[in-house]
Coordinates of C-alpha atoms and ligand atoms in Angstrom, one line a residue:
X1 CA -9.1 -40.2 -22.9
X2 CA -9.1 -42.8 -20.1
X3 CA -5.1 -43.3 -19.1
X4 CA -4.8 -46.9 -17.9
X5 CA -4.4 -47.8 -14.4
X6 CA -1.2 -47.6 -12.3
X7 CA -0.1 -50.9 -11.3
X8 CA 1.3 -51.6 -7.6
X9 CA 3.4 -54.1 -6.7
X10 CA 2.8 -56.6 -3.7
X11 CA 6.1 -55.7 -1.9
X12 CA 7.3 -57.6 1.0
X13 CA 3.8 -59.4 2.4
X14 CA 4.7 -60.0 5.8
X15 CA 5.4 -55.8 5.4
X16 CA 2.8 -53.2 5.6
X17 CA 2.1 -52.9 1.9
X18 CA -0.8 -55.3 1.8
X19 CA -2.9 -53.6 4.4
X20 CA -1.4 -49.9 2.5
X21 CA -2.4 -51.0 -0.5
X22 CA -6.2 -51.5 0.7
X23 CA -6.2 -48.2 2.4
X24 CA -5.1 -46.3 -0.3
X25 CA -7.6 -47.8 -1.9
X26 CA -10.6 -46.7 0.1
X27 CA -9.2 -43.0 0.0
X28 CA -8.7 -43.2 -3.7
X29 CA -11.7 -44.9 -5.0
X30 CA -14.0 -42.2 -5.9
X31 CA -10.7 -40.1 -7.4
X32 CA -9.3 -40.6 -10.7
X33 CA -6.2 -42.5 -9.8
X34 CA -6.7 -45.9 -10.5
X35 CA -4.9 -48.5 -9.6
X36 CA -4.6 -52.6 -9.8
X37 CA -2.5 -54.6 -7.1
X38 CA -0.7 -57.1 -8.2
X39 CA -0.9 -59.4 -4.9
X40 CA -2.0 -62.3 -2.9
X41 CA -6.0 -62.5 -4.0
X42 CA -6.5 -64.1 -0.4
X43 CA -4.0 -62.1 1.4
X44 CA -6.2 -59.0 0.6
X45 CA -9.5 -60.6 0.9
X46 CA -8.2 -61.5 4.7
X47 CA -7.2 -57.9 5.1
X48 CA -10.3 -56.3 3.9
X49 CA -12.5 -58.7 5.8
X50 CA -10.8 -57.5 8.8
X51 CA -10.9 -53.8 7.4
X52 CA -15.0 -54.2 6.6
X53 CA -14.4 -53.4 3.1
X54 CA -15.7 -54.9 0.3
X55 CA -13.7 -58.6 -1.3
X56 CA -11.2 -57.3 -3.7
X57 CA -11.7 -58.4 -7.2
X58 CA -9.3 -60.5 -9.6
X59 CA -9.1 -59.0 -13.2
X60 CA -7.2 -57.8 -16.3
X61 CA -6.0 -54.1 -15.8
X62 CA -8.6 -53.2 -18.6
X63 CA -11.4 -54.0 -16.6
X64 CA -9.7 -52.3 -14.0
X65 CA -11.1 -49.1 -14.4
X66 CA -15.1 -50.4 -14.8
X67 CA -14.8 -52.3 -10.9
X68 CA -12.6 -49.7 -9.0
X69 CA -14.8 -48.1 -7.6
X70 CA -16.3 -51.0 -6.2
X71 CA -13.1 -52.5 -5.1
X72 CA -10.0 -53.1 -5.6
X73 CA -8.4 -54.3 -8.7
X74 CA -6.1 -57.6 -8.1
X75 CA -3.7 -59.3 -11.0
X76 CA -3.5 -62.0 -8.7
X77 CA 0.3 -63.4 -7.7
X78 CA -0.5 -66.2 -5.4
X79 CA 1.8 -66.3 -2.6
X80 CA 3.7 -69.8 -2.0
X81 CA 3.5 -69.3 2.0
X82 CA 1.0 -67.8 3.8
X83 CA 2.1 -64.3 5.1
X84 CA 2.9 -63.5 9.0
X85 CA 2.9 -59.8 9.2
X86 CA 6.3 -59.1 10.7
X87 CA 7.5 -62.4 9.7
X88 CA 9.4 -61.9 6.4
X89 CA 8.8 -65.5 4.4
X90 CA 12.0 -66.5 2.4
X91 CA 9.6 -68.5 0.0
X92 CA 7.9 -65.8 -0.8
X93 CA 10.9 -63.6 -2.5
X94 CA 10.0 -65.3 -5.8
X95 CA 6.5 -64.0 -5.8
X96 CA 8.1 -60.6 -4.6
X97 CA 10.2 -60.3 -7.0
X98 CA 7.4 -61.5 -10.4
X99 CA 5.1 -59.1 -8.7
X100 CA 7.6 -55.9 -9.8
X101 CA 8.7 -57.7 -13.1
X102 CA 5.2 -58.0 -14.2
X103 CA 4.2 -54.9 -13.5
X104 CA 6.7 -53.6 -15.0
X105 CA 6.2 -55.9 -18.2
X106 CA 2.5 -54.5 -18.5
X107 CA 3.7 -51.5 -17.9
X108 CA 6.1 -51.2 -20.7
X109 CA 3.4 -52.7 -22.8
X110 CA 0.6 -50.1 -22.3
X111 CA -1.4 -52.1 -20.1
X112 CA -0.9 -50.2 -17.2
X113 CA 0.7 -46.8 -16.7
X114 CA 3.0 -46.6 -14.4
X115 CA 4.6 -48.8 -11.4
X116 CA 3.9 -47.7 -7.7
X117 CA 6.4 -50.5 -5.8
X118 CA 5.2 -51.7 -1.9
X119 CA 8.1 -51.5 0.2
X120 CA 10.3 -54.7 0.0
X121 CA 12.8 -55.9 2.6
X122 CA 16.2 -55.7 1.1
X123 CA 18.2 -58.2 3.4
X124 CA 15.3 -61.1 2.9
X125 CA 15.6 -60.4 -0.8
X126 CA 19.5 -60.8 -1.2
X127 CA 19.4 -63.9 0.7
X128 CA 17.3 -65.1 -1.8
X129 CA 19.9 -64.6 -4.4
X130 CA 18.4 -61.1 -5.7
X131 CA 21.1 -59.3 -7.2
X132 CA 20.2 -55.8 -7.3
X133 CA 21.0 -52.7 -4.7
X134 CA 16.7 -51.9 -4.9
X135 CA 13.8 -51.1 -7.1
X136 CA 15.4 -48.7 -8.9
X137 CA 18.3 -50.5 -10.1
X138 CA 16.5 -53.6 -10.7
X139 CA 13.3 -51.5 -12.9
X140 CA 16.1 -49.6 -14.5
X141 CA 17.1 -53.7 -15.7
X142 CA 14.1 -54.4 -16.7
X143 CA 13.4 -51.3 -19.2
X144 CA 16.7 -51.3 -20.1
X145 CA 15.9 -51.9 -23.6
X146 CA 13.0 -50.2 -23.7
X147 CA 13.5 -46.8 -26.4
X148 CA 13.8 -43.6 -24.2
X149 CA 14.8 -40.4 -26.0
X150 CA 15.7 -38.6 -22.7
X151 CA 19.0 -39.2 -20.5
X152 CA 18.7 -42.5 -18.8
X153 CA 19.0 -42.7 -15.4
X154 CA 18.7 -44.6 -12.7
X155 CA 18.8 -41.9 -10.7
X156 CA 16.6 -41.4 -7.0
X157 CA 14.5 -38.5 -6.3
X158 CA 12.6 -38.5 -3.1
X159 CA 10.2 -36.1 -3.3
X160 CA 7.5 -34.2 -0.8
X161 CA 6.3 -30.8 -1.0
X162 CA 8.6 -29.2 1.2
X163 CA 11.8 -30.6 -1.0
X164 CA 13.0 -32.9 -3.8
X165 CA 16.8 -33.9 -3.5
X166 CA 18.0 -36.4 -6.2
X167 CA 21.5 -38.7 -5.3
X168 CA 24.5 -39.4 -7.2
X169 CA 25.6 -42.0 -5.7
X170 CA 22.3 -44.2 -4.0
X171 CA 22.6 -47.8 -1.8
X172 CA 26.7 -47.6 -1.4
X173 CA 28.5 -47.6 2.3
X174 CA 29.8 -44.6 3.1
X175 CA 33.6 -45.5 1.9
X176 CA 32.2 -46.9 -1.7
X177 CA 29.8 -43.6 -1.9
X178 CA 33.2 -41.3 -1.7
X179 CA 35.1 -43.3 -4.1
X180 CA 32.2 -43.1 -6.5
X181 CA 31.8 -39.5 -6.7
X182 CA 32.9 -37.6 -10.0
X183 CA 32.3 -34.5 -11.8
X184 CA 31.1 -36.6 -14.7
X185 CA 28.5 -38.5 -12.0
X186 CA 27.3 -35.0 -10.4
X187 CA 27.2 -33.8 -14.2
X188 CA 24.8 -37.2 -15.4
X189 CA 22.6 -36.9 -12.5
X190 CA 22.1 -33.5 -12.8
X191 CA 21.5 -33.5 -16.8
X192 CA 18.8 -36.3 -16.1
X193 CA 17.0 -34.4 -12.9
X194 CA 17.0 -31.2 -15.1
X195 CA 15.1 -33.1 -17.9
X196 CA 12.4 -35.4 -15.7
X197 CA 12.0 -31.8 -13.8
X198 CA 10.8 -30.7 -17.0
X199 CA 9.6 -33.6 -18.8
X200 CA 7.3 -35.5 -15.4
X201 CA 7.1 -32.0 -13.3
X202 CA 6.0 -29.6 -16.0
X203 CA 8.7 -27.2 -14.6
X204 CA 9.7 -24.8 -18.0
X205 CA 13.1 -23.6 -16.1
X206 CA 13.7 -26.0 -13.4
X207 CA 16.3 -24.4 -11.1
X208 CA 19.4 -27.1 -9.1
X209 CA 21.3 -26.6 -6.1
X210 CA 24.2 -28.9 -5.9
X211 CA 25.7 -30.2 -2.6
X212 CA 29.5 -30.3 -1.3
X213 CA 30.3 -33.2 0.5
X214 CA 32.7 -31.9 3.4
X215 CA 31.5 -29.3 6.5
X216 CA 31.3 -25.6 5.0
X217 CA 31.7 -27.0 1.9
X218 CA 35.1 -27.2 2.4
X219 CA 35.7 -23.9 3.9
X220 CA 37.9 -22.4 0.7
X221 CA 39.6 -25.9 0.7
X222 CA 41.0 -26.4 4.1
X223 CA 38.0 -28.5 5.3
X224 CA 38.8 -31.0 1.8
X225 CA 38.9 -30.1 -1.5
X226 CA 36.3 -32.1 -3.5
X227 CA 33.8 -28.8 -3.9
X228 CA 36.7 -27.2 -5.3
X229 CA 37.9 -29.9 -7.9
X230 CA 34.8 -32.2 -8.0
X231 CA 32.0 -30.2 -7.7
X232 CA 32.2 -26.5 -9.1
X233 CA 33.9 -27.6 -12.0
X234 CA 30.3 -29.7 -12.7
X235 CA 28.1 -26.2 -11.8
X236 CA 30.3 -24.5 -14.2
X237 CA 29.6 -26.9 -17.0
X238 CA 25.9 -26.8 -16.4
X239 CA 25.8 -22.6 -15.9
X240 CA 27.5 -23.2 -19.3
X241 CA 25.2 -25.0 -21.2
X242 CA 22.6 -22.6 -19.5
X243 CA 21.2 -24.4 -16.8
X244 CA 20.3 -22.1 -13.2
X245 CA 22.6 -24.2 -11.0
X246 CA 24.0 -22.5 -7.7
X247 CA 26.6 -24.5 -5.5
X248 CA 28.1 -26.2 -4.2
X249 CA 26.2 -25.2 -1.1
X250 CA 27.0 -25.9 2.3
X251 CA 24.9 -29.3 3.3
X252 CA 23.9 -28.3 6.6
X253 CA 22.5 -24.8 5.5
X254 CA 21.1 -25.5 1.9
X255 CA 17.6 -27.4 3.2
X256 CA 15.7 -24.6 5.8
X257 CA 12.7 -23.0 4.3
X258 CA 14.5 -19.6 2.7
X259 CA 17.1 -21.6 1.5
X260 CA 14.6 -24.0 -0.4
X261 CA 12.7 -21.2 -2.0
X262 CA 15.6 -21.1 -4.4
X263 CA 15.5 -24.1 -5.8
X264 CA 13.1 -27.4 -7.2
X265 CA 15.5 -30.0 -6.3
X266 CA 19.0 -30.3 -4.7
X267 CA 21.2 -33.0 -5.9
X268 CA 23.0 -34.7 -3.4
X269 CA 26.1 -36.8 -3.3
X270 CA 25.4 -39.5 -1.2
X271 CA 22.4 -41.3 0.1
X272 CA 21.3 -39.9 4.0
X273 CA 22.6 -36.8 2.5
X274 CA 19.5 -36.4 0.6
X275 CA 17.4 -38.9 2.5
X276 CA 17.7 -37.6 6.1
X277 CA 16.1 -33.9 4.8
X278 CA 13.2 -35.1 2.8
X279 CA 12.1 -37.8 5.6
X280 CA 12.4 -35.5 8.4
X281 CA 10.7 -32.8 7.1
X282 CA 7.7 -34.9 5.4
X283 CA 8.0 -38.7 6.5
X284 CA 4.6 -39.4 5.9
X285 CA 4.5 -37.6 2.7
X286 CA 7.4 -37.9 1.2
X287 CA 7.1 -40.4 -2.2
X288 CA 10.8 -41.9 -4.0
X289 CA 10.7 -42.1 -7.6
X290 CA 13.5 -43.0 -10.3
X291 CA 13.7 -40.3 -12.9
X292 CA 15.5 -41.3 -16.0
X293 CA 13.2 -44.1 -16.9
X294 CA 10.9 -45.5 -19.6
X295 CA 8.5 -45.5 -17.6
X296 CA 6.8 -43.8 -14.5
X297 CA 7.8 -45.5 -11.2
X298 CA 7.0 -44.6 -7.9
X299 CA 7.1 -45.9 -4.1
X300 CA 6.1 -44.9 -0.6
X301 CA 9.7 -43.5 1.3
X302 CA 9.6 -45.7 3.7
X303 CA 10.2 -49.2 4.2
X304 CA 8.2 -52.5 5.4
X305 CA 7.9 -51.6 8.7
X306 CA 7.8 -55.0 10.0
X307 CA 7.1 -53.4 13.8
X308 CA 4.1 -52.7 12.9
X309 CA 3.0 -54.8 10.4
X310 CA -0.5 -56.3 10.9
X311 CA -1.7 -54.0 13.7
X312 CA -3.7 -51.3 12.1
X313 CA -1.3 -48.6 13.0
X314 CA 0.4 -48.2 9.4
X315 CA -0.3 -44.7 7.7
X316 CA -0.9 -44.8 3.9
X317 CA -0.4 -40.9 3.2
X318 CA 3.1 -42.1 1.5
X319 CA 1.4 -44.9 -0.5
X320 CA -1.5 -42.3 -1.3
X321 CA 1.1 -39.7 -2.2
X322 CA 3.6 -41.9 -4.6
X323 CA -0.3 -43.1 -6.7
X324 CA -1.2 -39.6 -7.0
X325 CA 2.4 -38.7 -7.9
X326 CA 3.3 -40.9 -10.4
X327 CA -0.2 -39.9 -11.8
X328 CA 0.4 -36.7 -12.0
X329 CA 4.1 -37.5 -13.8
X330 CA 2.7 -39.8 -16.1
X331 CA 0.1 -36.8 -17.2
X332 CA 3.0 -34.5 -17.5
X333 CA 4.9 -37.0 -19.5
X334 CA 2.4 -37.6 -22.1
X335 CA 1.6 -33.8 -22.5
X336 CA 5.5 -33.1 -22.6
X337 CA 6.3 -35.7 -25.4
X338 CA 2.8 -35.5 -27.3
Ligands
LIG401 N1 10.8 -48.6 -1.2 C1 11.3 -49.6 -0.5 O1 11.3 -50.7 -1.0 C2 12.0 -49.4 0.8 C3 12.2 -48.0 1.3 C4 12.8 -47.9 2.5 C5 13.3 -49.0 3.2 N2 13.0 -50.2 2.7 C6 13.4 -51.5 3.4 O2 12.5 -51.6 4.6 C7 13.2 -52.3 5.6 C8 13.0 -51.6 6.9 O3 13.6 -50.4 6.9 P1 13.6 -49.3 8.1 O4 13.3 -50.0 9.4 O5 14.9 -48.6 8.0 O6 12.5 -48.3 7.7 P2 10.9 -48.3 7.9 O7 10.4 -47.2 7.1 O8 10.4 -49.7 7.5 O9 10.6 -48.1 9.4 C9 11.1 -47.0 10.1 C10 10.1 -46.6 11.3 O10 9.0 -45.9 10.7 C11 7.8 -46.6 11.0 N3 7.0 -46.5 9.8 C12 7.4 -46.8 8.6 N4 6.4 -46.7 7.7 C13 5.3 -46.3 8.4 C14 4.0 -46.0 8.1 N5 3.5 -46.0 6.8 N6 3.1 -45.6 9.1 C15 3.6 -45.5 10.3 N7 4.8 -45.8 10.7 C16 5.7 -46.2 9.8 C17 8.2 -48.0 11.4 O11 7.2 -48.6 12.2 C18 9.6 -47.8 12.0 O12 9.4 -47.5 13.4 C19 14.6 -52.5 5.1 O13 14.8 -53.8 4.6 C20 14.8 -51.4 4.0 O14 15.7 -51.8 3.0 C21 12.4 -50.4 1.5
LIG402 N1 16.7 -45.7 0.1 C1 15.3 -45.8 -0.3 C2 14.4 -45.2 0.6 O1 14.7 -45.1 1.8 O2 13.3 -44.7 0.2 C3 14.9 -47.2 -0.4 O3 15.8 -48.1 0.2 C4 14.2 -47.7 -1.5 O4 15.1 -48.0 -2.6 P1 14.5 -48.6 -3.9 O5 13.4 -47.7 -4.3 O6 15.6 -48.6 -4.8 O7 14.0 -50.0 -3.5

């Protein structure tokens, strides 16, 4: 059966996204992993002019799948101002923002099958009055009630080959990050990692590693104690219940090649914790998704990059990589829960 296409967001337009979006299109095209933008009609007709591809289309995502191979699928979501690449618009934060809520909304509807979010700029977005940390606090809002049988998240995963790390604690300074840690948050993010490995990876036994937080991993307690009373007392409960859950591991030795082999994802505690690994082993390939979730959401790791925006110097591999991804997920879903 035909699954129906993914639908990507517009993301910040003055960002790269726009110009992603087309070239993930021309290396997807003759694949199976549809997709429909939901952006600036003229924005992208611009861009692919310039690109000498063909005029991207305006449609309904079910005649999405009959014209992608001929060009790209648009839900069109006109932009108020025209976009400057590198020039972040804050008139155009409305249309940023009804981009993700309507793809989300078709989404959630059957319409389209999972969300693949453009990189949006964070700082032009909360100027606007946009309350949420990111995506995956504000999708989590939006499918709140939404029925899902499995533990809710939000939780992060940034995910390449080489690695997947999930966070318990995701946009917090550094300060709010420590006084948010808990064995009951290790415990939640791990019981929700452990079912989307199974559930959207296809993983039978998935196996965790869970970070400490101080150098050593607190070196028997005189380098801090939180391994000692926060976070073996969470491995414990999960060996328990029968999960294969070593830790807590020492951060700085738990992400070289052998020490990967032993694991499918490492939970982390705070954001460049499990960040830093995954984006400097794989930048370009590395894809962030929010496990827990009604739906299937996905994004490229990294952000607008409005240095570069408009110059024909933006790689799509990450774009390309969170499409085939959350493809793949949504595949895994529906075999797991049919
Ligand atoms: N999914 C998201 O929405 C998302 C993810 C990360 C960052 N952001 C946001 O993006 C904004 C900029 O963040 P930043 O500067 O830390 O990170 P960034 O990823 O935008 O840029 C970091 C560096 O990597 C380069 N780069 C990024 N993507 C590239 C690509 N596809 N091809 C080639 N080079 C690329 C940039 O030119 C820049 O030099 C911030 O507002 C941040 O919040 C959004
Ligand atoms: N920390 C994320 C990253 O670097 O990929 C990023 O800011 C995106 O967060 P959202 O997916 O919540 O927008």
């Amino acid at each position: 059966m035909k699954r129906p296409p993914l639908a990507v967001t517009l993301g910040d337009p003055a960002g790269i996204g726009p110009e992603l979006t087309l070239r993930a299109w021309t290396a997807l095209k003759d694949r199976r992993h549809d997709f429909i933008a939901y952006a600036d009609l003229d924005q992208l007709r611009e861009i692919a002019d310039r690109l000498h591809l063909p005029a991207p289309r305006a449609c309904e995502p079910e005649q999405a799948g009959e014209i992608f191979s001929q060009a790209l699928p648009v839900r069109p979501v006109p932009l108020p101002e025209p976009a400057r690449p590198g020039h972040p618009a804050p008139a155009n934060a409305a249309a940023v923002i009804a981009s993700i809520e309507a793809c989300v909304r078709d989404t959630l509807a059957g319409r389209t099958g999972g969300v693949v979010t453009n990189p949006i700029s964070k700082a032009v977005l909360y100027e606007q009055g946009f309350r949420f940390p990111g995506h995956t606090e504000f999708v989590a809002h939006l499918t709140a009630h939404a029925a899902w049988d499995g533990p809710r998240g939000p939780m992060m995963m940034l995910a390449a080959p080489e690695l997947k790390t999930v966070l318990v604690t995701i946009h917090l300074g550094l300060r709010g990050a420590l006084d948010a840690l808990s064995t009951e948050a290790i415990l939640h993010t791990a019981r929700v990692t452990l079912a989307a490995l199974r559930t959207d990876f296809g993983l039978a036994s998935p196996r965790l590693a869970i970070a400490g937080l101080n150098p050593h991993a607190g070196e028997g307690g005189a380098l801090g104690r939180e391994e000692i009373e926060m976070v073996a007392p969470a491995v414990e409960t999960l060996r328990a219940e029968g999960h294969d859950v070593a830790g807590p591991m020492p951060p700085d030795t738990m992400f070289h090649a052998e020490a990967r082999a032993r694991y499918d994802a490492a939970v982390c505690l705070y954001h460049d914790q499990g960040l830093i690994p995954v984006k400097t082993l794989n930048f370009h390939g590395g894809v962030n998704t929010t496990l827990g979730l009604p739906i299937i959401r996905t994004s490229p790791d990294h952000g607008t990059a409005f240095d570069i925006a408009g110059r024909g110097l933006a790689r799509a591999d990450s774009l390309i990589a969170a499409i085939r991804l959350a493809s793949t997920m949504a595949e895994n879903r529906q075999s797991a829960l049919t």
